[in-house]
Amino acid sequence: MGGRIISKLQHQVTQGKLMTRLVNMIIIMTATLCSLQLARGENITLDNELQSFSVKTGASRIIYFADSNGASLTVMNPQSYPMLVQSEVVADDKNNRAPFIVTPPLFRLDGHQQSRIKIIATSNHDNDTTESLFWLCLKGIPPEPDAEWTDEAYKKKQTRQHATLLAQLRIKNCLKLLVRPSSLHGTPEDVASSLTWIKNGKTLTVNNPTPFFINLRSVQLGNITVNNTDYVPPMSKRELGIPADAHGPVRWQLITDYGGDSKVFTSELTSVPPSH
């Protein structure tokens, strides 16, 4: 390779995680490479560059109607360079494969371009009595440095007296895929007032007696904003941490089927008397 240094660091991150470890690795690699070149007496310009390969989507969640022939989603490449997009549907534990196929499962997407994928169930969910939760996971994959469709701007930087230390982030983004049987009518908003709330010391328990997944946008107990709100599965409950002295009515909002905010719902709080 002569006086040219080509170093590529690939690291996969899940959206929202800190990248401190990656930045530290880049600094260490840069210092090492510079030292090697100084020791060899070579006059080489070394640049550092960070490329992320993320996928944007046209929706924040997918409602899959079980009696339909599939659901579609728009995917976009927000970067200026091309990438591969890999997609799959996994179970609610985000580990095991789910009974769905995604077409195409792997395809090239040029910079600032968009395309569509289709999700098709391979098993029948229409006889279910409640919604089911799966995850559609999309991952941006960088091309190999010597691939024909690798970004030309990067190739041009790799001259004999010029090298780039390139760190590439493969960013994986997972969206909720909610399968809704045809026996369910309406939306979670229509039944959100059915939630009940019970306070026991530092725990606020929300009970969901409905067949829908309830995705909570916000929860307030009196003047206290409850943190770490999430979704409540059908016919189930979830416990939320609160200050022991929190009191007052409960106000909450849902995330709608379209990713927006619902109206505010209000309910009185049921308290469990302390045990003696």
mmCIF file of C-alpha atoms in Angstrom:
data_model
loop_
_atom_site.group_PDB
_atom_site.id
_atom_site.type_symbol
_atom_site.label_atom_id
_atom_site.label_comp_id
_atom_site.label_asym_id
_atom_site.label_seq_id
_atom_site.Cartn_x
_atom_site.Cartn_y
_atom_site.Cartn_z
ATOM 1 C CA MET A 1 0.000 0.000 0.000
ATOM 2 C CA GLY A 2 3.156 2.207 0.032
ATOM 3 C CA GLY A 3 2.814 5.518 1.834
ATOM 4 C CA ARG A 4 -0.935 5.291 2.006
ATOM 5 C CA ILE A 5 -2.838 4.465 5.162
ATOM 6 C CA ILE A 6 -6.352 3.174 4.827
ATOM 7 C CA SER A 7 -7.962 2.321 8.112
ATOM 8 C CA LYS A 8 -11.638 1.647 8.570
ATOM 9 C CA LEU A 9 -13.347 1.190 11.928
ATOM 10 C CA GLN A 10 -16.842 -0.261 11.795
ATOM 11 C CA HIS A 11 -18.989 -0.239 14.880
ATOM 12 C CA GLN A 12 -22.675 -1.051 15.206
ATOM 13 C CA VAL A 13 -24.735 1.035 17.584
ATOM 14 C CA THR A 14 -28.364 0.977 18.559
ATOM 15 C CA GLN A 15 -30.061 4.327 18.185
ATOM 16 C CA GLY A 16 -29.864 6.394 21.370
ATOM 17 C CA LYS A 17 -26.726 4.752 22.915
ATOM 18 C CA LEU A 18 -23.672 6.798 23.893
ATOM 19 C CA MET A 19 -20.702 6.685 21.546
ATOM 20 C CA THR A 20 -17.972 7.608 24.048
ATOM 21 C CA ARG A 21 -16.218 4.264 23.637
ATOM 22 C CA LEU A 22 -16.130 4.677 19.864
ATOM 23 C CA VAL A 23 -14.669 8.184 20.044
ATOM 24 C CA ASN A 24 -11.951 6.958 22.398
ATOM 25 C CA MET A 25 -11.094 4.156 19.975
ATOM 26 C CA ILE A 26 -10.776 6.665 17.132
ATOM 27 C CA ILE A 27 -8.401 8.839 19.161
ATOM 28 C CA ILE A 28 -6.212 5.855 20.056
ATOM 29 C CA MET A 29 -6.083 4.619 16.458
ATOM 30 C CA THR A 30 -5.257 8.085 15.156
ATOM 31 C CA ALA A 31 -2.380 8.528 17.620
ATOM 32 C CA THR A 32 -1.024 5.073 16.789
ATOM 33 C CA LEU A 33 -1.101 5.629 13.045
ATOM 34 C CA CYS A 34 0.519 9.064 13.309
ATOM 35 C CA SER A 35 3.306 7.643 15.473
ATOM 36 C CA LEU A 36 3.984 4.873 12.984
ATOM 37 C CA GLN A 37 4.298 7.324 10.109
ATOM 38 C CA LEU A 38 6.605 9.653 12.066
ATOM 39 C CA ALA A 39 8.795 6.697 12.985
ATOM 40 C CA ARG A 40 9.073 5.768 9.316
ATOM 41 C CA GLY A 41 9.857 9.354 8.358
ATOM 42 C CA GLU A 42 6.962 9.598 5.926
ATOM 43 C CA ASN A 43 5.235 12.877 5.161
ATOM 44 C CA ILE A 44 1.607 11.805 4.968
ATOM 45 C CA THR A 45 -1.484 13.873 5.656
ATOM 46 C CA LEU A 46 -3.849 11.966 7.915
ATOM 47 C CA ASP A 47 -7.466 13.095 8.214
ATOM 48 C CA ASN A 48 -10.141 11.790 10.553
ATOM 49 C CA GLU A 49 -13.661 11.263 9.289
ATOM 50 C CA LEU A 50 -16.785 9.848 10.885
ATOM 51 C CA GLN A 51 -19.555 8.415 8.720
ATOM 52 C CA SER A 52 -22.866 7.253 10.138
ATOM 53 C CA PHE A 53 -25.142 4.924 8.211
ATOM 54 C CA SER A 54 -28.633 5.494 9.537
ATOM 55 C CA VAL A 55 -32.061 4.948 8.029
ATOM 56 C CA LYS A 56 -34.944 7.384 8.369
ATOM 57 C CA THR A 57 -38.517 6.163 8.030
ATOM 58 C CA GLY A 58 -41.800 7.696 6.976
ATOM 59 C CA ALA A 59 -43.537 6.551 10.170
ATOM 60 C CA SER A 60 -42.627 5.954 13.800
ATOM 61 C CA ARG A 61 -44.671 2.745 14.037
ATOM 62 C CA ILE A 62 -46.538 0.354 11.773
ATOM 63 C CA ILE A 63 -50.097 -0.831 12.315
ATOM 64 C CA TYR A 64 -50.420 -4.132 10.481
ATOM 65 C CA PHE A 65 -54.045 -5.101 9.906
ATOM 66 C CA ALA A 66 -54.163 -8.881 10.110
ATOM 67 C CA ASP A 67 -56.706 -9.230 7.294
ATOM 68 C CA SER A 68 -54.579 -7.188 4.853
ATOM 69 C CA ASN A 69 -52.056 -8.409 2.298
ATOM 70 C CA GLY A 70 -49.202 -6.513 3.906
ATOM 71 C CA ALA A 71 -47.961 -3.117 5.078
ATOM 72 C CA SER A 72 -45.572 -0.688 3.364
ATOM 73 C CA LEU A 73 -43.044 1.742 4.767
ATOM 74 C CA THR A 74 -40.982 4.524 3.189
ATOM 75 C CA VAL A 75 -37.273 4.432 4.056
ATOM 76 C CA MET A 76 -34.843 7.281 3.395
ATOM 77 C CA ASN A 77 -31.077 7.737 3.309
ATOM 78 C CA PRO A 78 -30.389 11.110 5.026
ATOM 79 C CA GLN A 79 -26.660 10.942 4.250
ATOM 80 C CA SER A 80 -24.951 12.210 1.100
ATOM 81 C CA TYR A 81 -23.327 8.842 0.368
ATOM 82 C CA PRO A 82 -24.813 5.467 -0.598
ATOM 83 C CA MET A 83 -25.402 2.536 1.728
ATOM 84 C CA LEU A 84 -27.050 -0.848 1.943
ATOM 85 C CA VAL A 85 -30.295 -1.152 3.918
ATOM 86 C CA GLN A 86 -30.964 -4.420 5.698
ATOM 87 C CA SER A 87 -34.361 -5.109 7.280
ATOM 88 C CA GLU A 88 -35.989 -7.890 9.263
ATOM 89 C CA VAL A 89 -38.888 -8.429 11.672
ATOM 90 C CA VAL A 90 -38.094 -9.815 15.114
ATOM 91 C CA ALA A 91 -40.187 -10.904 18.075
ATOM 92 C CA ASP A 92 -41.019 -8.644 21.005
ATOM 93 C CA ASP A 93 -37.772 -9.714 22.720
ATOM 94 C CA LYS A 94 -35.845 -8.198 19.748
ATOM 95 C CA ASN A 95 -33.792 -11.387 19.446
ATOM 96 C CA ASN A 96 -35.778 -14.128 17.732
ATOM 97 C CA ARG A 97 -37.001 -13.957 14.157
ATOM 98 C CA ALA A 98 -40.725 -13.359 13.674
ATOM 99 C CA PRO A 99 -43.100 -14.919 11.089
ATOM 100 C CA PHE A 100 -42.788 -12.103 8.556
ATOM 101 C CA ILE A 101 -40.865 -11.448 5.377
ATOM 102 C CA VAL A 102 -39.625 -8.041 4.253
ATOM 103 C CA THR A 103 -39.137 -7.275 0.579
ATOM 104 C CA PRO A 104 -36.537 -6.393 -0.396
ATOM 105 C CA PRO A 105 -34.588 -7.614 2.653
ATOM 106 C CA LEU A 106 -31.347 -5.969 1.438
ATOM 107 C CA PHE A 107 -30.937 -3.202 -1.118
ATOM 108 C CA ARG A 108 -28.786 -0.237 -2.074
ATOM 109 C CA LEU A 109 -30.048 3.249 -1.285
ATOM 110 C CA ASP A 110 -28.184 6.251 -2.689
ATOM 111 C CA GLY A 111 -27.611 9.444 -0.744
ATOM 112 C CA HIS A 112 -30.709 11.618 -0.135
ATOM 113 C CA GLN A 113 -32.900 9.048 -1.882
ATOM 114 C CA GLN A 114 -35.879 7.065 -0.653
ATOM 115 C CA SER A 115 -37.506 3.740 -1.375
ATOM 116 C CA ARG A 116 -40.270 1.517 -0.017
ATOM 117 C CA ILE A 117 -40.276 -1.848 1.657
ATOM 118 C CA LYS A 118 -43.212 -4.206 2.199
ATOM 119 C CA ILE A 119 -43.842 -6.338 5.267
ATOM 120 C CA ILE A 120 -45.853 -9.529 4.798
ATOM 121 C CA ALA A 121 -46.980 -11.909 7.544
ATOM 122 C CA THR A 122 -46.332 -15.590 6.936
ATOM 123 C CA SER A 123 -48.759 -16.772 9.630
ATOM 124 C CA ASN A 124 -52.397 -15.981 10.370
ATOM 125 C CA HIS A 125 -53.021 -13.477 13.152
ATOM 126 C CA ASP A 126 -56.623 -12.633 12.312
ATOM 127 C CA ASN A 127 -58.035 -15.085 14.851
ATOM 128 C CA ASP A 128 -56.185 -13.368 17.690
ATOM 129 C CA THR A 129 -58.240 -11.513 20.266
ATOM 130 C CA THR A 130 -55.590 -8.923 21.175
ATOM 131 C CA GLU A 131 -52.894 -6.967 19.392
ATOM 132 C CA SER A 132 -49.437 -8.522 19.022
ATOM 133 C CA LEU A 133 -46.135 -6.649 19.173
ATOM 134 C CA PHE A 134 -43.181 -7.254 16.854
ATOM 135 C CA TRP A 135 -40.261 -5.042 15.801
ATOM 136 C CA LEU A 136 -39.193 -4.000 12.326
ATOM 137 C CA CYS A 137 -35.439 -3.439 12.508
ATOM 138 C CA LEU A 138 -33.556 -1.478 9.836
ATOM 139 C CA LYS A 139 -29.792 -1.234 9.630
ATOM 140 C CA GLY A 140 -27.573 0.928 7.431
ATOM 141 C CA ILE A 141 -24.514 -0.934 6.128
ATOM 142 C CA PRO A 142 -21.479 0.816 4.560
ATOM 143 C CA PRO A 143 -19.940 -0.520 1.345
ATOM 144 C CA GLU A 144 -16.531 -2.141 1.340
ATOM 145 C CA PRO A 145 -13.716 0.326 0.471
ATOM 146 C CA ASP A 146 -12.985 -1.415 -2.822
ATOM 147 C CA ALA A 147 -16.613 -1.877 -3.863
ATOM 148 C CA GLU A 148 -17.564 -0.358 -7.211
ATOM 149 C CA TRP A 149 -20.270 1.801 -5.642
ATOM 150 C CA THR A 150 -18.174 3.134 -2.741
ATOM 151 C CA ASP A 151 -18.424 6.897 -2.372
ATOM 152 C CA GLU A 152 -16.160 8.429 -5.037
ATOM 153 C CA ALA A 153 -15.270 11.349 -2.771
ATOM 154 C CA TYR A 154 -13.738 8.913 -0.284
ATOM 155 C CA LYS A 155 -11.831 7.061 -2.983
ATOM 156 C CA LYS A 156 -10.266 10.294 -4.228
ATOM 157 C CA LYS A 157 -8.926 11.062 -0.752
ATOM 158 C CA GLN A 158 -6.852 7.895 -0.740
ATOM 159 C CA THR A 159 -3.872 9.269 -2.673
ATOM 160 C CA ARG A 160 -0.304 8.174 -2.018
ATOM 161 C CA GLN A 161 0.445 11.101 0.296
ATOM 162 C CA HIS A 162 -3.018 11.468 1.771
ATOM 163 C CA ALA A 163 -4.900 9.045 4.003
ATOM 164 C CA THR A 164 -8.173 9.084 5.890
ATOM 165 C CA LEU A 165 -8.918 7.328 9.153
ATOM 166 C CA LEU A 166 -12.547 6.524 8.523
ATOM 167 C CA ALA A 167 -14.891 5.439 11.324
ATOM 168 C CA GLN A 168 -18.177 4.037 10.075
ATOM 169 C CA LEU A 169 -21.211 3.621 12.323
ATOM 170 C CA ARG A 170 -23.826 1.041 11.396
ATOM 171 C CA ILE A 171 -26.937 2.381 13.124
ATOM 172 C CA LYS A 172 -29.780 -0.038 13.825
ATOM 173 C CA ASN A 173 -33.267 1.392 14.297
ATOM 174 C CA CYS A 174 -36.248 -0.701 15.391
ATOM 175 C CA LEU A 175 -39.877 0.368 14.979
ATOM 176 C CA LYS A 176 -42.917 -1.126 16.673
ATOM 177 C CA LEU A 177 -44.922 -3.408 14.374
ATOM 178 C CA LEU A 178 -48.371 -3.827 15.919
ATOM 179 C CA VAL A 179 -50.545 -6.552 14.415
ATOM 180 C CA ARG A 180 -54.236 -5.705 14.835
ATOM 181 C CA PRO A 181 -56.872 -8.427 14.269
ATOM 182 C CA SER A 182 -59.979 -7.454 12.311
ATOM 183 C CA SER A 183 -62.110 -8.244 15.376
ATOM 184 C CA LEU A 184 -60.720 -5.135 17.084
ATOM 185 C CA HIS A 185 -62.601 -1.985 16.200
ATOM 186 C CA GLY A 186 -61.470 1.559 16.761
ATOM 187 C CA THR A 187 -58.071 2.649 18.066
ATOM 188 C CA PRO A 188 -56.278 2.710 21.436
ATOM 189 C CA GLU A 189 -57.447 6.300 21.858
ATOM 190 C CA ASP A 190 -61.046 5.115 21.925
ATOM 191 C CA VAL A 191 -60.439 2.960 25.005
ATOM 192 C CA ALA A 192 -57.670 4.911 26.762
ATOM 193 C CA SER A 193 -60.081 6.147 29.442
ATOM 194 C CA SER A 194 -60.430 2.519 30.601
ATOM 195 C CA LEU A 195 -56.970 2.553 32.180
ATOM 196 C CA THR A 196 -56.925 2.373 35.973
ATOM 197 C CA TRP A 197 -54.156 3.665 38.231
ATOM 198 C CA ILE A 198 -53.166 2.364 41.665
ATOM 199 C CA LYS A 199 -50.574 3.950 43.967
ATOM 200 C CA ASN A 200 -48.717 1.812 46.475
ATOM 201 C CA GLY A 201 -45.854 3.654 48.163
ATOM 202 C CA LYS A 202 -43.305 4.512 45.464
ATOM 203 C CA THR A 203 -45.042 2.473 42.776
ATOM 204 C CA LEU A 204 -47.735 3.619 40.379
ATOM 205 C CA THR A 205 -49.390 0.653 38.645
ATOM 206 C CA VAL A 206 -51.330 1.197 35.444
ATOM 207 C CA ASN A 207 -53.773 -1.543 34.431
ATOM 208 C CA ASN A 208 -54.776 -1.970 30.809
ATOM 209 C CA PRO A 209 -58.012 -3.986 30.485
ATOM 210 C CA THR A 210 -58.206 -3.412 26.709
ATOM 211 C CA PRO A 211 -57.076 -5.621 23.780
ATOM 212 C CA PHE A 212 -54.780 -2.823 22.490
ATOM 213 C CA PHE A 213 -51.187 -1.946 23.250
ATOM 214 C CA ILE A 214 -51.293 1.386 25.057
ATOM 215 C CA ASN A 215 -48.228 3.476 24.170
ATOM 216 C CA LEU A 216 -47.886 6.168 26.812
ATOM 217 C CA ARG A 217 -46.524 9.527 25.719
ATOM 218 C CA SER A 218 -46.636 11.152 29.153
ATOM 219 C CA VAL A 219 -47.994 10.548 32.639
ATOM 220 C CA GLN A 220 -48.493 13.107 35.405
ATOM 221 C CA LEU A 221 -49.470 12.377 38.988
ATOM 222 C CA GLY A 222 -50.601 15.662 40.440
ATOM 223 C CA ASN A 223 -47.727 18.042 39.681
ATOM 224 C CA ILE A 224 -45.180 15.227 39.306
ATOM 225 C CA THR A 225 -44.085 14.079 35.850
ATOM 226 C CA VAL A 226 -43.634 10.317 35.844
ATOM 227 C CA ASN A 227 -40.453 9.204 34.069
ATOM 228 C CA ASN A 228 -39.679 6.060 32.086
ATOM 229 C CA THR A 229 -43.152 5.667 30.659
ATOM 230 C CA ASP A 230 -43.459 3.028 27.984
ATOM 231 C CA TYR A 231 -46.206 0.817 26.610
ATOM 232 C CA VAL A 232 -48.697 -1.312 28.508
ATOM 233 C CA PRO A 233 -49.509 -4.668 26.847
ATOM 234 C CA PRO A 234 -53.132 -5.747 26.342
ATOM 235 C CA MET A 235 -54.879 -7.185 29.390
ATOM 236 C CA SER A 236 -51.803 -6.427 31.450
ATOM 237 C CA LYS A 237 -50.221 -3.860 33.741
ATOM 238 C CA ARG A 238 -47.005 -1.904 34.159
ATOM 239 C CA GLU A 239 -45.366 -0.475 37.254
ATOM 240 C CA LEU A 240 -43.868 3.028 37.254
ATOM 241 C CA GLY A 241 -41.607 4.557 39.881
ATOM 242 C CA ILE A 242 -42.854 7.700 41.666
ATOM 243 C CA PRO A 243 -41.992 9.714 44.802
ATOM 244 C CA ALA A 244 -43.700 8.303 47.886
ATOM 245 C CA ASP A 245 -45.432 11.630 48.613
ATOM 246 C CA ALA A 246 -46.820 12.102 45.081
ATOM 247 C CA HIS A 247 -50.583 12.507 45.018
ATOM 248 C CA GLY A 248 -53.437 13.925 43.002
ATOM 249 C CA PRO A 249 -55.284 12.934 39.856
ATOM 250 C CA VAL A 250 -53.498 11.097 37.055
ATOM 251 C CA ARG A 251 -53.262 12.725 33.613
ATOM 252 C CA TRP A 252 -51.871 10.872 30.624
ATOM 253 C CA GLN A 253 -51.472 11.050 26.879
ATOM 254 C CA LEU A 254 -51.004 8.286 24.335
ATOM 255 C CA ILE A 255 -48.954 8.037 21.169
ATOM 256 C CA THR A 256 -51.529 7.619 18.436
ATOM 257 C CA ASP A 257 -51.441 5.201 15.498
ATOM 258 C CA TYR A 258 -49.896 8.003 13.445
ATOM 259 C CA GLY A 259 -47.204 8.851 15.977
ATOM 260 C CA GLY A 260 -48.918 12.003 17.259
ATOM 261 C CA ASP A 261 -50.157 12.993 20.712
ATOM 262 C CA SER A 262 -53.638 12.074 21.896
ATOM 263 C CA LYS A 263 -55.852 14.270 23.978
ATOM 264 C CA VAL A 264 -55.236 14.349 27.740
ATOM 265 C CA PHE A 265 -57.070 11.734 29.791
ATOM 266 C CA THR A 266 -57.727 12.162 33.514
ATOM 267 C CA SER A 267 -58.553 9.700 36.255
ATOM 268 C CA GLU A 268 -58.675 9.680 40.021
ATOM 269 C CA LEU A 269 -55.967 7.749 41.779
ATOM 270 C CA THR A 270 -56.637 4.619 43.809
ATOM 271 C CA SER A 271 -54.310 4.335 46.790
ATOM 272 C CA VAL A 272 -53.433 1.146 48.616
ATOM 273 C CA PRO A 273 -53.372 1.717 52.382
ATOM 274 C CA PRO A 274 -49.978 1.000 53.973
ATOM 275 C CA SER A 275 -49.623 -2.374 55.666
ATOM 276 C CA HIS A 276 -48.994 -2.537 59.401
#
